DNA sequence: TCGCATCGCGCG
DNA sequence: AAAGCGCGCGATGCGA
């Protein structure tokens, strides 16, 4: 059933077999750290247990390096974070181990999640500091306490699915990091050179960017302007008669002045240079792969975050550098309009599910109520999910409410609850953190001015909780999707073919596969999406179609 | 020189 | 503060 792995003093590792409730069912095996991969391989082949460890990121890299993959695990730290705040757990469960992000073993286990630097080590199985962390008996206790918390929950099967998906995500994050996104530095360099000029010496502006800056200085009559400084830029614009309040691109676009167009071009080019220029290649591309670190559960809603290289913000502009190796393809699969579909399923809104029947949900909704205007349908729906009150989407809300009363009522209720400081919870059981100190202060106001500001703070929280249930449940769908897909790709690999997950972006995955396996991977992604829909929403008639592209480079998808 | 806040912009 | 959610990260500017 379970095999618990824990560090032991003297650089050893302990392995203990546990039953359904986390009680030992056999002896504890002690192996040298260097022998752990082999021991894991042996046990994995014998009975394919669910591996239990404190943090996947501390154990799994070394196993993978030794060529040992595991089928499934239970990540105690990630599970603790979910259970500690889940409204589905009652009476409350208190973790006895550190939560993700707290590397300090003395840290208050149930305390606030202090965003400390995680340093998942690469070379050895356990950091030296971990020796002072929980030992095997504490980890066994913790597992029992988590399993008990799940078992007494009225939503036990949902929580079980959530913990399994999150733990699978932890495995996938490490596997993807080791695989890396195939990245052609020469292609990247060529596109930088075309856009900015040849690579300059460090600190200098590339030629085309410098030329653009010169043009700007002339047009604004500001010969010493540094366009990278918002303050200097602001002053120069004002002197030139452009009365912008900020120097953001969207605002500058409103003004008519000869300098605006070159300024917007400068900003675009400067952004490319600083965010994804040559320094980025040097820092993040090695051996033809971009290897970011994925932080599972790094976002409050349950989405993944990343560390290093801005992995989840790779601009369209440089995606042509993500190229399949010769004889290979990138299979790019994207869940079409995931969040609105999740809303339809969550709310059990039959009318919305009906409109979502086809590949394009917005078109379906437009056809049944916005006079066929797809843009309007999209603006209205996103406004409902994000909490827009003014502008076009605000005006479209009454119409949307008439068409889909259940879906709108669901997000409205989440917003009201959030404003009042209540917890809201995703479909599988991830709950919002307790209201911030700022929100609590907003409840104690005396003057009218304080009252007004307090209301604004409450509405902020309402928009957060409104979005939380949708974004968070979408993240659960995506994690279940990917976990199921991982299993299918492993089966494809067992036929001797190359097929590996190399990138994940909230509602989109990239698989690197040899040509002969590409179509099978595309089919696997589609089947996994159906499986995820059934897992989360059994019996609910909402479809989760994918857009799948088999391409040579990432920019060729969509 | 460093840490920290702010601005701005990329992604979903 | 884009019309509204969630992030990461680089450059600048300021105070220590």
Coordinates of C-alpha atoms (C1' of nucleotides) in Angstrom, one line a residue:
Chain A
X1 CA 0.0 0.0 0.0
X2 CA 2.3 2.7 1.3
X3 CA 6.1 2.8 1.5
X4 CA 7.5 5.5 3.7
X5 CA 11.0 6.9 2.9
X6 CA 12.8 8.9 5.5
X7 CA 16.3 10.1 6.2
X8 CA 18.2 8.5 9.0
X9 CA 21.3 9.7 10.8
X10 CA 24.6 9.0 9.2
X11 CA 23.5 9.4 5.6
X12 CA 21.2 6.4 5.6
X13 CA 17.7 6.1 4.5
X14 CA 14.8 4.2 6.0
X15 CA 12.0 2.4 4.2
X16 CA 8.9 1.3 6.0
X17 CA 5.9 -0.5 4.6
X18 CA 2.5 0.8 5.9
X19 CA -1.1 -0.3 5.5
X20 CA -4.2 1.6 4.5
X21 CA -4.4 3.6 7.6
X22 CA -0.6 4.2 7.8
X23 CA 0.2 1.6 10.4
X24 CA 3.4 -0.5 9.8
X25 CA 2.8 -3.9 8.2
X26 CA 6.4 -5.0 8.1
X27 CA 10.0 -4.4 9.1
X28 CA 11.8 -1.2 8.5
X29 CA 14.6 -1.5 6.0
X30 CA 17.7 0.6 6.3
X31 CA 19.9 1.3 3.3
X32 CA 22.8 3.6 2.5
X33 CA 21.7 6.7 0.7
X34 CA 23.6 5.6 -2.4
X35 CA 21.6 2.4 -2.4
X36 CA 18.2 4.0 -2.1
X37 CA 17.5 4.3 -5.8
X38 CA 18.1 0.6 -6.3
X39 CA 15.9 -0.3 -3.3
X40 CA 13.1 1.9 -4.6
X41 CA 13.4 0.3 -8.0
X42 CA 13.1 -3.2 -6.5
X43 CA 10.0 -2.3 -4.4
X44 CA 8.4 -0.4 -7.2
X45 CA 8.7 -3.4 -9.6
X46 CA 7.5 -5.8 -6.9
X47 CA 4.2 -4.1 -6.0
X48 CA 4.0 -0.5 -7.1
X49 CA 3.2 1.2 -3.8
X50 CA 2.3 4.8 -3.1
X51 CA 5.6 6.3 -1.9
X52 CA 5.4 8.6 1.1
X53 CA 8.0 11.2 1.8
X54 CA 8.1 14.6 3.3
X55 CA 9.0 16.6 0.2
X56 CA 9.1 15.1 -3.3
X57 CA 11.6 17.8 -4.3
X58 CA 14.1 16.5 -1.8
X59 CA 13.9 12.8 -2.7
X60 CA 12.9 12.4 -6.3
X61 CA 15.6 14.2 -8.2
X62 CA 18.2 11.7 -7.1
X63 CA 15.9 8.8 -7.9
X64 CA 15.3 10.1 -11.4
X65 CA 19.0 10.7 -11.9
X66 CA 19.6 7.1 -11.1
X67 CA 16.9 6.2 -13.7
X68 CA 14.2 5.3 -11.2
X69 CA 10.7 6.5 -11.9
X70 CA 7.9 5.9 -9.5
X71 CA 4.2 5.5 -10.4
X72 CA 2.7 7.5 -7.5
X73 CA 3.4 9.1 -4.2
X74 CA 2.0 11.0 -1.2
X75 CA 3.8 14.3 -0.6
X76 CA 3.3 14.9 3.1
X77 CA 4.3 18.6 3.0
X78 CA 2.0 19.5 0.1
X79 CA -0.8 17.5 1.6
X80 CA -0.4 19.1 4.9
X81 CA -0.7 22.6 3.4
X82 CA -4.0 21.6 1.7
X83 CA -5.5 19.8 4.7
X84 CA -4.5 22.5 7.2
X85 CA -6.8 25.0 5.7
X86 CA -9.4 22.9 4.0
X87 CA -13.0 23.6 5.0
X88 CA -13.7 20.0 4.1
X89 CA -11.7 18.8 7.2
X90 CA -13.4 18.9 10.5
X91 CA -12.5 18.9 13.3
X92 CA -9.4 20.7 12.2
X93 CA -6.2 18.9 11.5
X94 CA -2.9 20.5 12.5
X95 CA 0.3 19.5 10.7
X96 CA 3.2 18.3 12.7
X97 CA 5.7 18.9 9.9
X98 CA 6.9 21.9 8.0
X99 CA 4.7 23.2 5.3
X100 CA 6.1 23.9 1.8
X101 CA 8.2 27.0 1.6
X102 CA 9.4 26.9 5.2
X103 CA 12.8 25.4 5.3
X104 CA 13.3 26.2 8.9
X105 CA 12.6 23.0 10.8
X106 CA 11.9 25.0 13.9
X107 CA 9.3 27.1 12.1
X108 CA 5.8 27.1 13.6
X109 CA 4.1 24.2 11.7
X110 CA 0.6 25.8 11.6
X111 CA 1.9 29.3 11.2
X112 CA 1.6 31.6 8.3
X113 CA 3.3 30.4 5.2
X114 CA 6.5 32.3 5.2
X115 CA 7.7 32.5 1.6
X116 CA 11.3 31.4 2.3
X117 CA 13.7 30.3 -0.4
X118 CA 13.3 26.7 -1.1
X119 CA 16.6 25.1 -2.0
X120 CA 15.8 21.7 -3.3
X121 CA 19.2 20.2 -3.4
X122 CA 20.2 18.3 -6.5
X123 CA 23.2 16.1 -5.6
X124 CA 22.2 14.1 -2.5
X125 CA 19.0 12.6 -1.2
X126 CA 18.6 14.7 1.9
X127 CA 20.0 18.0 2.8
X128 CA 22.2 17.9 5.9
X129 CA 19.6 20.2 7.6
X130 CA 16.9 17.6 7.0
X131 CA 18.6 15.4 9.6
X132 CA 17.2 17.7 12.2
X133 CA 13.8 17.5 10.5
X134 CA 11.2 14.9 11.3
X135 CA 12.4 11.3 11.5
X136 CA 10.6 8.2 10.2
X137 CA 8.3 7.9 13.3
X138 CA 7.2 11.5 13.0
X139 CA 6.5 11.1 9.3
X140 CA 4.5 8.0 10.0
X141 CA 2.5 9.8 12.6
X142 CA 1.9 12.6 10.2
X143 CA 0.7 10.3 7.5
X144 CA -1.7 8.6 9.9
X145 CA -3.0 12.0 11.0
X146 CA -3.5 13.1 7.4
X147 CA -5.3 9.9 6.4
X148 CA -7.5 10.2 9.4
X149 CA -8.4 13.8 8.5
X150 CA -9.4 12.7 5.1
X151 CA -11.3 9.7 6.3
X152 CA -13.5 11.7 8.7
X153 CA -14.2 14.3 6.0
X154 CA -17.7 14.4 4.5
X155 CA -15.9 15.0 1.2
X156 CA -13.3 12.3 1.6
X157 CA -13.2 11.1 -2.0
X158 CA -12.7 14.6 -3.3
X159 CA -9.9 15.3 -0.8
X160 CA -8.3 12.0 -1.7
X161 CA -8.3 12.9 -5.4
X162 CA -6.9 16.4 -4.6
X163 CA -4.0 15.0 -2.6
X164 CA -3.3 12.3 -5.2
X165 CA -3.3 14.9 -8.0
X166 CA -1.1 17.3 -6.0
X167 CA 1.4 14.6 -5.3
X168 CA 1.4 13.4 -8.9
X169 CA 2.0 17.1 -9.8
X170 CA 5.1 17.0 -7.5
X171 CA 6.5 14.1 -9.4
X172 CA 5.7 15.7 -12.7
X173 CA 7.3 19.0 -11.7
X174 CA 10.6 17.2 -11.0
X175 CA 10.4 15.1 -14.1
X176 CA 9.7 18.1 -16.3
X177 CA 12.5 20.1 -14.7
X178 CA 15.0 17.3 -15.4
X179 CA 13.7 16.9 -19.0
X180 CA 13.6 20.6 -19.8
X181 CA 12.0 22.3 -22.7
X182 CA 14.1 21.8 -25.9
X183 CA 15.6 25.2 -26.5
X184 CA 17.6 26.2 -29.6
X185 CA 19.9 29.0 -28.3
X186 CA 21.1 29.7 -31.9
X187 CA 17.6 30.4 -33.1
X188 CA 17.0 32.6 -30.0
X189 CA 20.2 34.5 -30.6
X190 CA 19.3 35.0 -34.3
X191 CA 15.9 36.5 -33.4
X192 CA 17.5 38.8 -30.8
X193 CA 20.0 40.0 -33.4
X194 CA 17.3 40.6 -36.0
X195 CA 15.3 42.6 -33.5
X196 CA 17.9 44.4 -31.4
X197 CA 21.2 44.2 -33.3
X198 CA 24.2 42.0 -32.5
X199 CA 24.9 41.1 -29.0
X200 CA 26.6 44.1 -27.3
X201 CA 29.2 44.0 -24.6
X202 CA 27.6 43.6 -21.2
X203 CA 25.7 46.6 -20.0
X204 CA 25.6 48.3 -23.3
X205 CA 22.4 48.7 -25.4
X206 CA 22.4 46.7 -28.6
X207 CA 22.6 48.9 -31.7
X208 CA 19.0 48.9 -32.9
X209 CA 17.8 49.7 -29.3
X210 CA 20.3 52.5 -29.0
X211 CA 19.1 53.9 -32.3
X212 CA 15.5 53.8 -31.1
X213 CA 16.5 55.6 -28.0
X214 CA 18.2 58.3 -30.0
X215 CA 15.2 58.7 -32.2
X216 CA 13.1 59.1 -29.1
X217 CA 15.4 61.7 -27.6
X218 CA 15.2 63.8 -30.7
X219 CA 11.4 63.6 -31.0
X220 CA 10.9 64.5 -27.4
X221 CA 13.6 67.2 -27.4
X222 CA 15.3 65.5 -24.5
X223 CA 18.9 64.8 -25.5
X224 CA 19.9 63.0 -22.2
X225 CA 16.8 61.0 -21.7
X226 CA 17.1 57.5 -20.3
X227 CA 13.9 55.9 -21.6
X228 CA 14.2 53.0 -19.1
X229 CA 13.5 55.5 -16.3
X230 CA 9.8 56.0 -15.9
X231 CA 10.4 59.2 -14.0
X232 CA 12.6 60.8 -16.6
X233 CA 10.3 59.6 -19.3
X234 CA 7.3 61.1 -17.6
X235 CA 9.0 64.5 -17.3
X236 CA 10.1 64.4 -21.0
X237 CA 6.6 63.5 -22.1
X238 CA 5.0 66.3 -20.1
X239 CA 7.4 68.8 -21.5
X240 CA 6.5 67.5 -25.0
X241 CA 2.8 68.1 -24.2
X242 CA 1.8 64.5 -23.6
X243 CA -0.2 64.6 -20.3
X244 CA -0.1 60.9 -19.5
X245 CA -0.5 59.9 -15.8
X246 CA 1.7 56.8 -16.1
X247 CA 4.1 55.6 -18.7
X248 CA 2.3 52.3 -19.3
X249 CA 2.0 51.2 -22.9
X250 CA -1.8 51.0 -22.8
X251 CA -2.1 54.6 -21.6
X252 CA 0.5 56.0 -23.9
X253 CA -1.4 54.5 -26.8
X254 CA -4.3 57.0 -26.1
X255 CA -2.1 59.9 -27.1
X256 CA -1.3 61.4 -30.5
X257 CA 2.3 62.5 -30.6
X258 CA 5.1 61.6 -33.1
X259 CA 7.2 60.1 -30.2
X260 CA 4.5 57.6 -29.1
X261 CA 5.0 55.0 -31.8
X262 CA 8.8 54.8 -31.4
X263 CA 8.4 54.9 -27.6
X264 CA 6.1 51.8 -27.7
X265 CA 8.6 50.1 -30.0
X266 CA 11.4 51.0 -27.6
X267 CA 9.5 49.5 -24.7
X268 CA 8.8 46.3 -26.5
X269 CA 12.5 45.9 -27.5
X270 CA 13.8 46.8 -24.1
X271 CA 11.5 44.3 -22.5
X272 CA 12.7 41.6 -24.8
X273 CA 16.3 42.4 -24.0
X274 CA 15.9 42.5 -20.2
X275 CA 13.5 39.7 -19.8
X276 CA 14.5 37.2 -22.5
X277 CA 17.7 38.5 -24.0
X278 CA 21.2 37.0 -24.1
X279 CA 21.6 37.1 -20.4
X280 CA 18.5 34.9 -20.1
X281 CA 20.0 32.4 -22.5
X282 CA 23.2 32.3 -20.5
X283 CA 21.4 31.9 -17.3
X284 CA 18.7 29.4 -18.2
X285 CA 19.6 27.4 -21.3
X286 CA 22.0 24.5 -20.8
X287 CA 22.6 21.5 -23.1
X288 CA 19.9 22.7 -25.4
X289 CA 17.2 22.7 -22.7
X290 CA 15.4 25.4 -20.7
X291 CA 15.1 24.0 -17.2
X292 CA 12.9 26.1 -14.9
X293 CA 11.9 25.1 -11.4
X294 CA 8.2 24.5 -11.0
X295 CA 6.7 25.3 -7.6
X296 CA 3.7 23.0 -7.1
X297 CA 0.9 24.7 -5.1
X298 CA 3.0 27.9 -5.3
X299 CA -0.1 30.1 -5.9
X300 CA -2.9 30.5 -3.3
X301 CA -5.4 29.1 -5.8
X302 CA -3.4 25.9 -6.3
X303 CA -1.9 26.9 -9.6
X304 CA 1.7 26.2 -10.0
X305 CA 4.3 29.0 -9.7
X306 CA 7.8 28.8 -11.1
X307 CA 11.2 30.1 -10.0
X308 CA 13.9 31.1 -12.5
X309 CA 13.7 32.4 -16.0
X310 CA 10.1 33.6 -15.8
X311 CA 9.1 30.1 -16.9
X312 CA 5.4 30.8 -17.0
X313 CA 5.8 34.1 -18.9
X314 CA 7.7 33.0 -22.0
X315 CA 6.5 35.6 -24.5
X316 CA 5.2 34.6 -27.9
X317 CA 8.0 36.6 -29.4
X318 CA 10.7 34.0 -28.5
X319 CA 8.7 30.8 -28.6
X320 CA 10.2 29.9 -32.0
X321 CA 13.4 29.0 -30.1
X322 CA 11.5 26.1 -28.4
X323 CA 12.1 23.5 -31.0
X324 CA 11.8 19.8 -31.2
X325 CA 14.9 17.8 -31.8
X326 CA 15.4 16.3 -35.2
X327 CA 13.0 13.5 -35.8
X328 CA 10.8 14.8 -33.0
X329 CA 7.7 17.0 -32.6
X330 CA 6.2 19.2 -29.9
X331 CA 2.7 18.2 -29.1
X332 CA 1.0 21.3 -27.7
X333 CA -2.3 20.7 -26.0
X334 CA -4.4 23.5 -24.6
X335 CA -7.7 23.2 -22.7
X336 CA -10.1 25.4 -24.6
X337 CA -11.8 28.1 -22.4
X338 CA -11.1 26.0 -19.3
X339 CA -12.3 28.4 -16.6
X340 CA -15.8 29.1 -18.0
X341 CA -16.3 25.4 -18.5
X342 CA -15.2 24.8 -15.0
X343 CA -17.7 27.4 -13.9
X344 CA -20.5 25.7 -15.8
X345 CA -19.6 22.3 -14.2
X346 CA -19.2 23.7 -10.7
X347 CA -22.6 25.5 -10.9
X348 CA -24.3 22.6 -12.6
X349 CA -25.6 25.2 -15.1
X350 CA -27.2 23.1 -17.8
X351 CA -27.8 26.0 -20.1
X352 CA -24.2 26.9 -20.0
X353 CA -23.1 23.3 -20.4
X354 CA -25.3 23.2 -23.5
X355 CA -23.7 26.3 -24.9
X356 CA -20.3 24.8 -24.2
X357 CA -21.2 21.7 -26.3
X358 CA -18.9 22.7 -29.2
X359 CA -15.2 23.5 -29.4
X360 CA -15.7 27.2 -28.9
X361 CA -17.7 28.0 -25.7
X362 CA -17.7 31.8 -26.3
X363 CA -19.2 31.3 -29.8
X364 CA -21.8 29.0 -28.3
X365 CA -22.8 31.6 -25.7
X366 CA -22.8 34.4 -28.2
X367 CA -25.1 32.4 -30.4
X368 CA -27.6 31.9 -27.6
X369 CA -27.8 35.5 -26.3
X370 CA -25.3 38.1 -27.4
X371 CA -26.5 38.4 -31.0
X372 CA -23.7 36.2 -32.2
X373 CA -21.1 38.7 -30.9
X374 CA -18.3 36.4 -29.6
X375 CA -16.3 39.2 -28.2
X376 CA -19.2 40.4 -26.1
X377 CA -19.8 36.9 -24.8
X378 CA -16.2 36.6 -23.8
X379 CA -16.0 40.0 -22.1
X380 CA -19.2 39.3 -20.2
X381 CA -18.1 35.8 -19.0
X382 CA -14.6 36.8 -18.0
X383 CA -16.1 39.8 -16.2
X384 CA -18.3 37.5 -14.2
X385 CA -15.3 35.3 -13.2
X386 CA -13.1 38.3 -12.3
X387 CA -15.7 40.5 -10.8
X388 CA -15.9 43.4 -13.2
X389 CA -18.5 46.0 -12.2
X390 CA -18.0 48.8 -14.6
X391 CA -17.2 49.2 -18.3
X392 CA -18.5 47.0 -21.0
X393 CA -18.5 43.7 -19.0
X394 CA -20.4 45.4 -16.2
X395 CA -23.1 46.5 -18.6
X396 CA -23.3 42.9 -20.0
X397 CA -23.8 41.3 -16.6
X398 CA -27.6 41.5 -16.5
X399 CA -27.9 39.8 -19.8
X400 CA -25.5 37.1 -18.7
X401 CA -27.5 36.6 -15.4
X402 CA -30.7 36.1 -17.4
X403 CA -29.1 33.5 -19.5
X404 CA -27.1 31.6 -16.8
X405 CA -28.6 32.4 -13.4
X406 CA -27.0 29.4 -11.7
X407 CA -23.5 30.1 -12.9
X408 CA -23.7 33.8 -12.1
X409 CA -25.3 33.0 -8.7
X410 CA -22.3 30.8 -7.8
X411 CA -19.7 33.4 -8.4
X412 CA -21.8 36.1 -6.8
X413 CA -22.2 34.0 -3.7
X414 CA -18.4 33.4 -3.5
X415 CA -17.9 37.2 -3.8
X416 CA -20.4 37.9 -1.0
X417 CA -18.9 35.3 1.3
X418 CA -15.4 36.7 0.6
X419 CA -16.5 40.2 1.5
X420 CA -17.8 39.0 4.8
X421 CA -14.6 37.2 5.6
X422 CA -15.8 33.7 5.1
X423 CA -13.8 30.9 3.6
X424 CA -14.5 29.6 0.1
X425 CA -13.4 26.3 -1.2
X426 CA -12.7 24.7 -4.6
X427 CA -14.5 21.7 -5.9
X428 CA -11.9 19.2 -4.5
X429 CA -11.3 21.0 -1.2
X430 CA -8.7 23.7 -1.4
X431 CA -9.8 26.7 0.8
X432 CA -8.9 30.3 0.8
X433 CA -6.5 31.5 3.5
X434 CA -8.0 33.4 6.4
X435 CA -8.8 37.1 5.7
X436 CA -5.8 39.4 5.8
X437 CA -5.0 41.8 8.6
X438 CA -6.0 44.5 6.1
X439 CA -9.4 43.0 5.7
X440 CA -9.9 42.6 9.5
X441 CA -9.0 46.2 10.0
X442 CA -11.5 47.2 7.4
X443 CA -14.3 45.8 9.6
X444 CA -13.5 48.2 12.4
X445 CA -14.1 51.7 11.0
X446 CA -15.5 54.8 12.5
X447 CA -15.3 57.7 10.1
X448 CA -17.2 57.8 6.8
X449 CA -13.9 57.9 5.0
X450 CA -12.6 54.8 6.8
X451 CA -15.9 53.2 6.1
X452 CA -15.6 53.9 2.4
X453 CA -12.0 52.5 2.3
X454 CA -13.0 49.5 4.3
X455 CA -15.8 48.7 1.8
X456 CA -13.2 48.8 -0.9
X457 CA -11.0 46.4 0.9
X458 CA -13.9 44.0 1.4
X459 CA -14.8 44.2 -2.2
X460 CA -11.1 43.4 -3.1
X461 CA -11.5 40.2 -1.1
X462 CA -14.8 39.4 -2.7
X463 CA -13.2 39.6 -6.2
X464 CA -10.4 37.3 -4.9
X465 CA -12.7 34.7 -3.5
X466 CA -15.0 34.9 -6.6
X467 CA -12.1 34.1 -8.8
X468 CA -10.6 31.6 -6.4
X469 CA -13.2 29.0 -6.7
X470 CA -13.0 29.1 -10.5
X471 CA -9.2 29.5 -11.0
X472 CA -8.6 27.0 -8.2
X473 CA -10.9 24.3 -9.5
X474 CA -9.5 24.8 -13.0
X475 CA -6.0 24.2 -11.5
X476 CA -7.4 21.0 -10.0
X477 CA -8.7 19.9 -13.4
X478 CA -5.4 20.7 -15.0
X479 CA -3.5 18.7 -12.4
X480 CA -5.7 15.7 -12.8
X481 CA -5.4 16.0 -16.5
X482 CA -1.7 16.1 -16.4
X483 CA -1.5 13.2 -13.9
X484 CA -3.6 11.0 -16.1
X485 CA -1.6 12.1 -19.1
X486 CA 1.6 11.2 -17.4
X487 CA 0.4 7.6 -17.0
X488 CA -0.5 7.4 -20.7
X489 CA 2.8 8.8 -21.8
X490 CA 4.6 6.2 -19.6
X491 CA 2.7 3.5 -21.4
X492 CA 3.8 5.0 -24.7
X493 CA 7.4 5.0 -23.5
X494 CA 7.2 1.4 -22.5
X495 CA 6.8 0.7 -26.2
X496 CA 10.3 2.1 -26.6
X497 CA 9.2 5.5 -27.9
X498 CA 10.3 8.9 -26.7
X499 CA 7.4 10.9 -25.2
X500 CA 7.9 13.2 -22.3
X501 CA 6.2 16.2 -20.7
X502 CA 8.5 19.2 -21.0
X503 CA 6.4 22.2 -20.2
X504 CA 3.2 23.2 -18.3
X505 CA 1.4 26.5 -18.3
X506 CA -1.8 26.4 -16.2
X507 CA -4.1 25.0 -18.9
X508 CA -1.6 23.8 -21.5
X509 CA 1.1 21.1 -21.8
X510 CA 3.9 20.5 -24.2
X511 CA 5.1 17.0 -24.9
X512 CA 8.3 16.3 -26.7
X513 CA 7.9 13.1 -28.7
X514 CA 9.5 11.3 -31.5
X515 CA 7.6 11.7 -34.7
X516 CA 6.2 8.2 -34.7
X517 CA 4.7 8.8 -31.2
X518 CA 3.3 12.2 -31.8
X519 CA -0.2 11.2 -32.8
X520 CA -0.5 8.8 -29.9
X521 CA 0.5 11.6 -27.6
X522 CA -2.1 13.9 -29.0
X523 CA -4.7 11.2 -28.5
X524 CA -3.4 10.6 -25.0
X525 CA -3.9 14.2 -24.1
X526 CA -7.5 14.1 -25.4
X527 CA -8.3 10.9 -23.5
X528 CA -6.7 12.4 -20.3
X529 CA -8.9 15.5 -20.6
X530 CA -12.0 13.3 -20.7
X531 CA -10.7 11.3 -17.8
X532 CA -10.1 14.5 -15.8
X533 CA -13.6 15.7 -16.5
X534 CA -15.1 12.5 -15.3
X535 CA -12.9 12.4 -12.2
X536 CA -13.8 15.9 -11.0
X537 CA -17.4 16.1 -12.2
X538 CA -18.8 12.6 -12.5
X539 CA -22.1 12.6 -14.3
X540 CA -21.9 16.3 -15.2
X541 CA -22.4 16.9 -18.9
X542 CA -19.7 19.5 -19.4
X543 CA -17.1 18.8 -22.0
X544 CA -13.4 19.9 -21.8
X545 CA -12.2 19.9 -25.4
X546 CA -8.5 20.5 -26.2
X547 CA -6.8 22.4 -29.0
X548 CA -3.9 20.1 -30.0
X549 CA -1.1 21.0 -32.4
X550 CA 1.7 18.8 -33.5
X551 CA 4.5 21.2 -34.5
X552 CA 8.2 21.6 -34.9
X553 CA 8.4 24.7 -32.8
X554 CA 6.3 26.2 -30.0
X555 CA 5.3 29.3 -31.9
X556 CA 3.5 27.2 -34.5
X557 CA 0.9 26.2 -32.0
X558 CA -2.2 28.3 -32.1
Chain B
dT1 C1' 26.7 48.3 -1.6
dC2 C1' 22.6 46.2 -0.1
dG3 C1' 17.6 45.6 0.8
dC4 C1' 13.1 47.1 -0.3
dA5 C1' 9.3 49.4 -2.7
dT6 C1' 7.5 50.8 -7.0
dC7 C1' 6.7 50.6 -11.8
dG8 C1' 6.0 48.1 -15.7
dC9 C1' 5.0 44.1 -18.6
dG10 C1' 5.1 39.2 -19.9
dC11 C1' 1.9 34.8 -19.2
dG12 C1' -2.7 32.2 -18.1
Chain C
dA1 C1' -6.5 51.8 -11.0
dA2 C1' -7.3 49.2 -17.7
dA3 C1' -12.6 46.7 -16.7
dG4 C1' -11.7 42.6 -13.2
dC5 C1' -8.3 37.6 -11.0
dG6 C1' -3.6 35.0 -10.2
dC7 C1' 1.6 35.2 -10.8
dG8 C1' 7.6 36.3 -11.7
dC9 C1' 11.0 39.3 -12.5
dG10 C1' 14.1 43.2 -14.2
dA11 C1' 15.2 48.2 -13.8
dT12 C1' 15.0 52.2 -11.2
dG13 C1' 15.1 55.0 -7.1
dC14 C1' 15.5 55.6 -2.3
dG15 C1' 17.1 55.0 2.3
dA16 C1' 20.2 52.6 5.3

